[in-house]
PDB file of C-alpha atoms in Angstrom:
ATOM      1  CA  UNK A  17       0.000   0.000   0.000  1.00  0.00           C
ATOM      2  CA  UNK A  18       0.867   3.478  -0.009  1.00  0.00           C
ATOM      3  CA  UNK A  19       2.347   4.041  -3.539  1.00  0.00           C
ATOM      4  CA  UNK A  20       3.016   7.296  -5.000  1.00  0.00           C
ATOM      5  CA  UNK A  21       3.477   7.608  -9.066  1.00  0.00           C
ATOM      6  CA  UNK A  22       4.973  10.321 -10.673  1.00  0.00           C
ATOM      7  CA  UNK A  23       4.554  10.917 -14.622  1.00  0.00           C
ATOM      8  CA  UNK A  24       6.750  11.891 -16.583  1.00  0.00           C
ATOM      9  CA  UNK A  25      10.091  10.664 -15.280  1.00  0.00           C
ATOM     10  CA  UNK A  26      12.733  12.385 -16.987  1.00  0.00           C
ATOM     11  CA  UNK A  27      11.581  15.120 -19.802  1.00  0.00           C
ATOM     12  CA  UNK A  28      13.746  17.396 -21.775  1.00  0.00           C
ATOM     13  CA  UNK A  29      12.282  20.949 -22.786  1.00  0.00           C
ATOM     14  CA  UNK A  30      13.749  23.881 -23.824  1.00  0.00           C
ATOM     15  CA  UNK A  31      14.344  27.063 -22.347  1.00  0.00           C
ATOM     16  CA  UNK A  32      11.145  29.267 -22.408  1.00  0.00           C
ATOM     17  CA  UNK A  33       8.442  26.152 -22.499  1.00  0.00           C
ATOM     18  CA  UNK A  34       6.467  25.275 -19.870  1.00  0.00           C
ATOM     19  CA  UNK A  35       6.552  21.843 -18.311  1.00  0.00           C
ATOM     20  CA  UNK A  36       3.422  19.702 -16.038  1.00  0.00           C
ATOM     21  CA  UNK A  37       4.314  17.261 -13.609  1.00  0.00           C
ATOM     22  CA  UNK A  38       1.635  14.921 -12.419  1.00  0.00           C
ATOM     23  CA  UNK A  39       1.654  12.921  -8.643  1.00  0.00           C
ATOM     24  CA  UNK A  40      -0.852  10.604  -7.949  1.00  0.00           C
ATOM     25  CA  UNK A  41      -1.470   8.925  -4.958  1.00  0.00           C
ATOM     26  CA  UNK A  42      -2.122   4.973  -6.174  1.00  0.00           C
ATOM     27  CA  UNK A  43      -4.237   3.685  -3.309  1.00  0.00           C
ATOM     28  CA  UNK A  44      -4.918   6.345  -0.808  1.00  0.00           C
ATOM     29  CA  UNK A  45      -6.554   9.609  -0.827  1.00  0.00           C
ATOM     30  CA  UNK A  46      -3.910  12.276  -0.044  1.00  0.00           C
ATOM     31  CA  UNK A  47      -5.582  15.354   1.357  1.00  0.00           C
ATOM     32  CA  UNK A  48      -2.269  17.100   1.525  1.00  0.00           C
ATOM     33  CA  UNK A  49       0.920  16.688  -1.200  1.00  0.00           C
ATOM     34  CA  UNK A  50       4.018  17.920  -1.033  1.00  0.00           C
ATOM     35  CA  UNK A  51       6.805  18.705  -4.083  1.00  0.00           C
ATOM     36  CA  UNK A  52      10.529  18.883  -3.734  1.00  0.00           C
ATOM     37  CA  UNK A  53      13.082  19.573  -5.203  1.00  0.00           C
ATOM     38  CA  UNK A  54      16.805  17.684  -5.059  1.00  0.00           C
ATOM     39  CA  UNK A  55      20.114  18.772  -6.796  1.00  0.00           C
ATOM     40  CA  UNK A  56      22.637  16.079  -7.213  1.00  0.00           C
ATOM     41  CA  UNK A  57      24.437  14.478  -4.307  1.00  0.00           C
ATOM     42  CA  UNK A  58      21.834  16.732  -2.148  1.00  0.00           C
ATOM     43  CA  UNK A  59      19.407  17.154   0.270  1.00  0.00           C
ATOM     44  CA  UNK A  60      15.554  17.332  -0.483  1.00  0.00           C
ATOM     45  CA  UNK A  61      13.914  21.149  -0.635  1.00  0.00           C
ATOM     46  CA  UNK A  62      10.702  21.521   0.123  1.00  0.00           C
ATOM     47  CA  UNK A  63       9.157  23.637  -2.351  1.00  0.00           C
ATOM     48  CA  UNK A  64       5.786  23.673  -1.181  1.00  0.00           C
ATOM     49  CA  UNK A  65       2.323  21.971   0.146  1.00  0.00           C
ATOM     50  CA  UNK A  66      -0.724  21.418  -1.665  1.00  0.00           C
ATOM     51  CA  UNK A  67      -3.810  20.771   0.035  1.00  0.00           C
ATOM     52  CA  UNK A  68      -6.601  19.577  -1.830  1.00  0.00           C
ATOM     53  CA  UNK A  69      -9.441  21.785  -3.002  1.00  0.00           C
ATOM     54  CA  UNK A  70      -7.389  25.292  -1.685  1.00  0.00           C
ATOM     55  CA  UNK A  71      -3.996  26.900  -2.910  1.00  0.00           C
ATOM     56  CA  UNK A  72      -0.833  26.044  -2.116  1.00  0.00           C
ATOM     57  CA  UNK A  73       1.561  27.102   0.380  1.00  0.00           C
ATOM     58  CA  UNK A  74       4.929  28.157  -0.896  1.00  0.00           C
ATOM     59  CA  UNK A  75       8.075  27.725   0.866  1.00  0.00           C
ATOM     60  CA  UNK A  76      10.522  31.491   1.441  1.00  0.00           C
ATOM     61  CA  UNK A  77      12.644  31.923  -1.983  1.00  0.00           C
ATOM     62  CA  UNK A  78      10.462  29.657  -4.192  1.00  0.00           C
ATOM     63  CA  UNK A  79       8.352  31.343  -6.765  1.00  0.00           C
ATOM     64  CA  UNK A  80       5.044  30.740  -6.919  1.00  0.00           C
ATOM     65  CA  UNK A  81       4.121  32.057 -10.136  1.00  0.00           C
ATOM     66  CA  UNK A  82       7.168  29.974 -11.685  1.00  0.00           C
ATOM     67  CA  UNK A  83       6.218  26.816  -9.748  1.00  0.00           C
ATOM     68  CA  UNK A  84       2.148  26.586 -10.370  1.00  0.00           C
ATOM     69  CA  UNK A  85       0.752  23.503  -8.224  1.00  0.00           C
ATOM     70  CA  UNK A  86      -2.852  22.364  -8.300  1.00  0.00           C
ATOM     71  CA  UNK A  87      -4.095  20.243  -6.413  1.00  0.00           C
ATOM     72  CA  UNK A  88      -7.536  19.227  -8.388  1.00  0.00           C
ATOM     73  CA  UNK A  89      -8.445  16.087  -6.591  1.00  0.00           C
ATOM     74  CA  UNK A  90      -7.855  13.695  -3.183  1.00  0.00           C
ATOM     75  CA  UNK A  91      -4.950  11.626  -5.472  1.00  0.00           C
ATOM     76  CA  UNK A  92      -3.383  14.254  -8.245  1.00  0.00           C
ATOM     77  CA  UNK A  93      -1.501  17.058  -7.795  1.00  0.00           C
ATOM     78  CA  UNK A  94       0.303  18.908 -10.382  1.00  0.00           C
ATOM     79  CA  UNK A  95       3.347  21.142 -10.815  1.00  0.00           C
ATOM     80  CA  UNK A  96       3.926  23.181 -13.864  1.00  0.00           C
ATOM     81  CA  UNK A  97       7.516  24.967 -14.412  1.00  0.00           C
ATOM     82  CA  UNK A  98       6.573  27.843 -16.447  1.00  0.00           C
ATOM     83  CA  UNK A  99       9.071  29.563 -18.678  1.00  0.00           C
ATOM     84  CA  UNK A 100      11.663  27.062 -17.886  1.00  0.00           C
ATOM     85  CA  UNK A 101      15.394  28.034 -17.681  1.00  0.00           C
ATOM     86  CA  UNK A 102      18.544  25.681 -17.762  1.00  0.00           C
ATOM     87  CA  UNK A 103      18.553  26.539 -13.511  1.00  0.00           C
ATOM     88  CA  UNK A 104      15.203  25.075 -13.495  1.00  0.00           C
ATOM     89  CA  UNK A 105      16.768  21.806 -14.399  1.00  0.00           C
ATOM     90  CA  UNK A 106      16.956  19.249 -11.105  1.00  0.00           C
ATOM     91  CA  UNK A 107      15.150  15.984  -9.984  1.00  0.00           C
ATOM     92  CA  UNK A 108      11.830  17.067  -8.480  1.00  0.00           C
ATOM     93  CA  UNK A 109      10.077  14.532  -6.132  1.00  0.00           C
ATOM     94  CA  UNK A 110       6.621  14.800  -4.190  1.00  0.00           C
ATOM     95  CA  UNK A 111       5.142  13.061  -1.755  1.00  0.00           C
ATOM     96  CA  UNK A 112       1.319  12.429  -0.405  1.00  0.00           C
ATOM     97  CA  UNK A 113       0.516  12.204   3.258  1.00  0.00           C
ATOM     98  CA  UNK A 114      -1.599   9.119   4.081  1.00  0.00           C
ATOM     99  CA  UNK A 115      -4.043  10.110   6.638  1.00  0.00           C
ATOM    100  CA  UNK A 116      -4.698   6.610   7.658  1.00  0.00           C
ATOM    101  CA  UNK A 117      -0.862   6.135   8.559  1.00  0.00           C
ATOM    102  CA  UNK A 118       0.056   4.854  11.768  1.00  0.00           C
ATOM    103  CA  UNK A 119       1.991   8.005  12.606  1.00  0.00           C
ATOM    104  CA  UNK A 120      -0.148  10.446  10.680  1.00  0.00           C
ATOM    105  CA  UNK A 121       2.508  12.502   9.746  1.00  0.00           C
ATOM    106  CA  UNK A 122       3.710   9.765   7.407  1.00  0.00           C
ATOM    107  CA  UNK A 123       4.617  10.942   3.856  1.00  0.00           C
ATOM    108  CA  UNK A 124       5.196   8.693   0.882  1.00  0.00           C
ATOM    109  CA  UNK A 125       7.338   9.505  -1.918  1.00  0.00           C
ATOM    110  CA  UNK A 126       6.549   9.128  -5.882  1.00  0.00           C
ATOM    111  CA  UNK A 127      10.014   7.856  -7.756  1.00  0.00           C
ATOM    112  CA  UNK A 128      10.587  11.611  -8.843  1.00  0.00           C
ATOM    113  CA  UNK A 129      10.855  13.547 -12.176  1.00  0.00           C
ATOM    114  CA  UNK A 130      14.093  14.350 -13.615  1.00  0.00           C
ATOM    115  CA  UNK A 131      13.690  17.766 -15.516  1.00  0.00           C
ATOM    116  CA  UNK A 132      16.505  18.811 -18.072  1.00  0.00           C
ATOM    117  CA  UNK A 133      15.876  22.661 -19.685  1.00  0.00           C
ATOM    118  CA  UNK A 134      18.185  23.059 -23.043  1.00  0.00           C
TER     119      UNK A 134
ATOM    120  CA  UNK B   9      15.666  26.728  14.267  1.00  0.00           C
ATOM    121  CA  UNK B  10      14.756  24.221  11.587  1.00  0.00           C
ATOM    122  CA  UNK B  11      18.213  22.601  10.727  1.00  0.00           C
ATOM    123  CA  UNK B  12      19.014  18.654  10.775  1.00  0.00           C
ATOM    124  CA  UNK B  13      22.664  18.186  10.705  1.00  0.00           C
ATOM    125  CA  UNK B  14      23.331  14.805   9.666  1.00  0.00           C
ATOM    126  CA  UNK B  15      26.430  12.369   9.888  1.00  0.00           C
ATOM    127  CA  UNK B  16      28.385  11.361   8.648  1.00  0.00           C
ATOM    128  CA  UNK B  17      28.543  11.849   4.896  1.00  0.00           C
ATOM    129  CA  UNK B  18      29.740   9.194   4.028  1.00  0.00           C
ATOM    130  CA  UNK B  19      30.034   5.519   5.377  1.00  0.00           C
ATOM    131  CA  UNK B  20      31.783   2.316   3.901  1.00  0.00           C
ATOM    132  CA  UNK B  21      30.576  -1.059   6.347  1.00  0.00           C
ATOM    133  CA  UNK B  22      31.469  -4.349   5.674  1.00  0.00           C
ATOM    134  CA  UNK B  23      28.689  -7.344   4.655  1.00  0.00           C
ATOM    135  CA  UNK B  24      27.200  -8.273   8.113  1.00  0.00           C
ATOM    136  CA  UNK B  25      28.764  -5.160  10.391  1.00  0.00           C
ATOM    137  CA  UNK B  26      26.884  -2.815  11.959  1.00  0.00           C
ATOM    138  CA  UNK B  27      25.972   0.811   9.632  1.00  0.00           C
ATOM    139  CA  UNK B  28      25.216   3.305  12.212  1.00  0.00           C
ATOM    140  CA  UNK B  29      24.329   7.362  11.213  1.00  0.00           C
ATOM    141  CA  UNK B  30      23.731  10.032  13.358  1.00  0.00           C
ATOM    142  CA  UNK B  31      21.267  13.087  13.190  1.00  0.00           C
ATOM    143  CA  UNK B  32      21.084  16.015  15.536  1.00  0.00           C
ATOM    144  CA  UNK B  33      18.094  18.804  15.550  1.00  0.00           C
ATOM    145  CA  UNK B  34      17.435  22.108  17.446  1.00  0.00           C
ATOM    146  CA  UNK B  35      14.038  23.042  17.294  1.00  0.00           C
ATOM    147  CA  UNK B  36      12.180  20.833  20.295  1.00  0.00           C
ATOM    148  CA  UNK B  37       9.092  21.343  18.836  1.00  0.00           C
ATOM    149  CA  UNK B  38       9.965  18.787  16.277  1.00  0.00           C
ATOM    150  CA  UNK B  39       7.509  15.306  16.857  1.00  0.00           C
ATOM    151  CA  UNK B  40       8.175  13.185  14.398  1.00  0.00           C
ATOM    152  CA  UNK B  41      11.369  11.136  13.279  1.00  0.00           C
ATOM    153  CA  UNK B  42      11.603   9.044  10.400  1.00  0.00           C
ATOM    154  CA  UNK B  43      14.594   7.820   8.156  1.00  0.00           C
ATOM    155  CA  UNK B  44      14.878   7.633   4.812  1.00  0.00           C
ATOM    156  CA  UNK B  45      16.583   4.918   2.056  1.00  0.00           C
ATOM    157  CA  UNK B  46      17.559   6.567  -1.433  1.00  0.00           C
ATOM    158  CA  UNK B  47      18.682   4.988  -4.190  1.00  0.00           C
ATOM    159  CA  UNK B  48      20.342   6.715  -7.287  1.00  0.00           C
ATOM    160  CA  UNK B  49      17.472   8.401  -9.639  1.00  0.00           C
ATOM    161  CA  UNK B  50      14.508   6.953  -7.408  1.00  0.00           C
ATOM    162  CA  UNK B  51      12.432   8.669  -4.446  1.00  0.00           C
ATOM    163  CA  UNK B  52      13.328   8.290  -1.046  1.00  0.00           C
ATOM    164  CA  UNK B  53      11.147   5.439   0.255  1.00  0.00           C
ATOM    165  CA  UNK B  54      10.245   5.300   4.295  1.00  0.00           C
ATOM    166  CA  UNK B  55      12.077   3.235   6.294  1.00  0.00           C
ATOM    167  CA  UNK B  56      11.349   3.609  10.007  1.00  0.00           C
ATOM    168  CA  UNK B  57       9.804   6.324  11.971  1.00  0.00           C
ATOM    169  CA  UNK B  58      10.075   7.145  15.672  1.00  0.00           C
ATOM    170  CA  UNK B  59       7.725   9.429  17.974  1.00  0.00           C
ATOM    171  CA  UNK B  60       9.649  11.343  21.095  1.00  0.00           C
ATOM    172  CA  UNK B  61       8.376   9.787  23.691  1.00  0.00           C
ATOM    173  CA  UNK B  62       9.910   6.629  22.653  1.00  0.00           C
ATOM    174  CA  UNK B  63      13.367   5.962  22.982  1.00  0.00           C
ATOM    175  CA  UNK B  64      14.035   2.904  20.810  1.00  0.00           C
ATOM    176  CA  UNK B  65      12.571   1.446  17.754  1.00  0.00           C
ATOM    177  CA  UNK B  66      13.216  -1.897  15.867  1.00  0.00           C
ATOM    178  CA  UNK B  67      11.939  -3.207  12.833  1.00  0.00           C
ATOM    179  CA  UNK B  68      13.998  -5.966  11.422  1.00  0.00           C
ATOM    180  CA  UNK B  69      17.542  -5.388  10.545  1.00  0.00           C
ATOM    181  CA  UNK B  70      16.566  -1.461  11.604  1.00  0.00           C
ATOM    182  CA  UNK B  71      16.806   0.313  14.690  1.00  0.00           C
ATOM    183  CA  UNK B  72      16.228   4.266  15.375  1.00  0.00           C
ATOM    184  CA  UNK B  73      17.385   5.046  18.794  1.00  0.00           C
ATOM    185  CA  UNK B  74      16.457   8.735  19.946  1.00  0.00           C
ATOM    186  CA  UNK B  75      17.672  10.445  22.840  1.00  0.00           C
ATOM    187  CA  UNK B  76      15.445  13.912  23.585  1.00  0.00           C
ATOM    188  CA  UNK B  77      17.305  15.420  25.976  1.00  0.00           C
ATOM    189  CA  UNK B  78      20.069  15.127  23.556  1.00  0.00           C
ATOM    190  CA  UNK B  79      18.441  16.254  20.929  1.00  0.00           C
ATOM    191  CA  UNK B  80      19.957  13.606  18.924  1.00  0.00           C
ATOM    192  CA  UNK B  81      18.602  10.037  17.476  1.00  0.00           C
ATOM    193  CA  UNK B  82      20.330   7.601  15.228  1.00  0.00           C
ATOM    194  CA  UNK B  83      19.410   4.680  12.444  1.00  0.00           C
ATOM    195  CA  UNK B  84      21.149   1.236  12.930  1.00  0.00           C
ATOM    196  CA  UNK B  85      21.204  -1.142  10.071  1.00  0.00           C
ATOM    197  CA  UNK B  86      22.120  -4.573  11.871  1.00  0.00           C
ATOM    198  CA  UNK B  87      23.748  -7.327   9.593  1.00  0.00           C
ATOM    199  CA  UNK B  88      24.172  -5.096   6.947  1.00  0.00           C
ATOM    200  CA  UNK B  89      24.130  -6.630   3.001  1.00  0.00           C
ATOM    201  CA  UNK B  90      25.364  -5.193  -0.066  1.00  0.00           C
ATOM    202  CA  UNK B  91      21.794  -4.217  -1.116  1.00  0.00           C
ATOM    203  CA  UNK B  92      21.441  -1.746   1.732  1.00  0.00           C
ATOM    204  CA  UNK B  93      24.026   0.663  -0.315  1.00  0.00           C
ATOM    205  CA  UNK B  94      22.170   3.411  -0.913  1.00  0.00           C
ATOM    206  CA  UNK B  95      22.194   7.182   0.622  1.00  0.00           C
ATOM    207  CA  UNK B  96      20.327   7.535   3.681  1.00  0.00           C
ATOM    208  CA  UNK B  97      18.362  11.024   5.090  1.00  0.00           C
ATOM    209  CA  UNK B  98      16.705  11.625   8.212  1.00  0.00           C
ATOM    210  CA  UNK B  99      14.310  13.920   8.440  1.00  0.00           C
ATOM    211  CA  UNK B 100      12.330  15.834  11.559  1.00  0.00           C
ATOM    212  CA  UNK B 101       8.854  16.695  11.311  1.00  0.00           C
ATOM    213  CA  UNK B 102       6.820  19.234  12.522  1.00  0.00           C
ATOM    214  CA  UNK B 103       2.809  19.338  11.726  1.00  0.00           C
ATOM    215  CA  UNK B 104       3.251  17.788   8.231  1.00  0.00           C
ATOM    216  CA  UNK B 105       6.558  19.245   7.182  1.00  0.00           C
ATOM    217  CA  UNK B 106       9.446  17.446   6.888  1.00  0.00           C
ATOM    218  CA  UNK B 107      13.079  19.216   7.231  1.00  0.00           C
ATOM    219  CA  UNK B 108      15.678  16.696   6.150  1.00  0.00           C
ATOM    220  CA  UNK B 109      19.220  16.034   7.113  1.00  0.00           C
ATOM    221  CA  UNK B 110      21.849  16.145   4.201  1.00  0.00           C
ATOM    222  CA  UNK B 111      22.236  12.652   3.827  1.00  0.00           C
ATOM    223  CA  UNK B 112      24.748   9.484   4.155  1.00  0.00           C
ATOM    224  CA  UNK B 113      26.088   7.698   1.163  1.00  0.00           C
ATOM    225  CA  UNK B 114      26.215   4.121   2.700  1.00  0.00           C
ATOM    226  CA  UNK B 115      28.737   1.673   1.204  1.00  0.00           C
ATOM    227  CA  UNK B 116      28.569  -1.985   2.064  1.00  0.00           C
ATOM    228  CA  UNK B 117      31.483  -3.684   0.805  1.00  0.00           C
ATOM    229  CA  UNK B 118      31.830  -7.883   0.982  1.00  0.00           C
TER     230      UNK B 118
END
């Protein structure tokens, strides 16, 4: 139980195009997502939560008109990099919470989306 | 405070010894502690989680040991196999955030 998918997982745009990442949560309705973002050889950043049904809360220094997430239903959330720049270009990850976890604050990560901007 | 300083960075074990990394946090209003396994190109995948007001927890070959007053708890990988190479991050959680440590690359050589 508790499986997260992430679509695509590796995509290639260019420089000015806008690119939407999809998390689903497989087998458990995820009231609340979260999306990351990890450089090589580093430490996950959380970029921000998405609760489902409201907007999303941003972490300081990420921008939330670059990073759009929606959070449409109780298993999808998206993020969209708009106007994508070779910086842009990292493995981004996001997890779902699973309510009925034993520890509640339990979060389960999708196998993550590796974004290259040309 | 929201750091989780993690060691150490790297770790190279032999088959069947005993893998042990440390995490230390600042912010006592963390409540939740769970560990991490990463493998190259994949998500992190849950591996054991601890509550403070427990100072030990096993499951299997995995062991968190957390000391509050310390501010400090640890993963221990018992009998650890070649397959268990992979980097490992602990994390401290707070409502439903998560503020992870910066990793260990974990080596098991035969």
């Amino acid at each position: 139980g508790a499986v997260v998918s992430q679509h695509p997982s590796w995509v290639i745009c260019k420089s000015g195009t806008s690119v939407k990442i999809e998390c689903r949560s497989l087998d458990f309705q995820a009231t609340t997502m979260f999306w990351y973002r990890q450089f090589p050889k580093q430490s996950l950043m959380l970029m921000a939560t998405s609760n489902e049904g409201s907007k999303a809360t941003y972490e300081q220094g990420v921008e939330k008109d670059k990073f759009l997430i929606n959070h449409a239903s109780l298993t999808l959330s998206t993020l969209t990099v708009t106007s994508a720049h070779p910086e842009d270009s990292s493995f981004y990850i996001c997890s779902a919470r699973d309510p009925g976890g034993g520890m509640a604050y339990e979060q389960y990560f999708g196998p993550g989306t590796r974004l290259t901007v040309t | 405070q929201q750091q989780v300083k993690q060691s150490p960075q790297s770790l190279i074990v032999q088959k069947g010894g005993i893998s042990i990394i440390n995490c230390a946090y600042e912010n006592t209003a963390f409540d939740y502690f769970p560990w991490y396994q990463q493998f190259p190109g994949k998500g992190p995948a849950l591996l054991i989680a601890i509550r403070p007001d427990v100072s030990e927890k096993k499951e299997g070959r995995f062991t968190i040991s957390f000391n509050k007053s310390a501010k400090q708890f640890s993963l221990h990988i018992m009998d650890s196999q070649p397959g268990d190479s992979a980097t490992y991050f602990c994390a401290a959680g707070r409502w439903e955030k998560l503020t992870f440590g910066t990793g260990t690359r974990l080596t098991i050589i035969p």
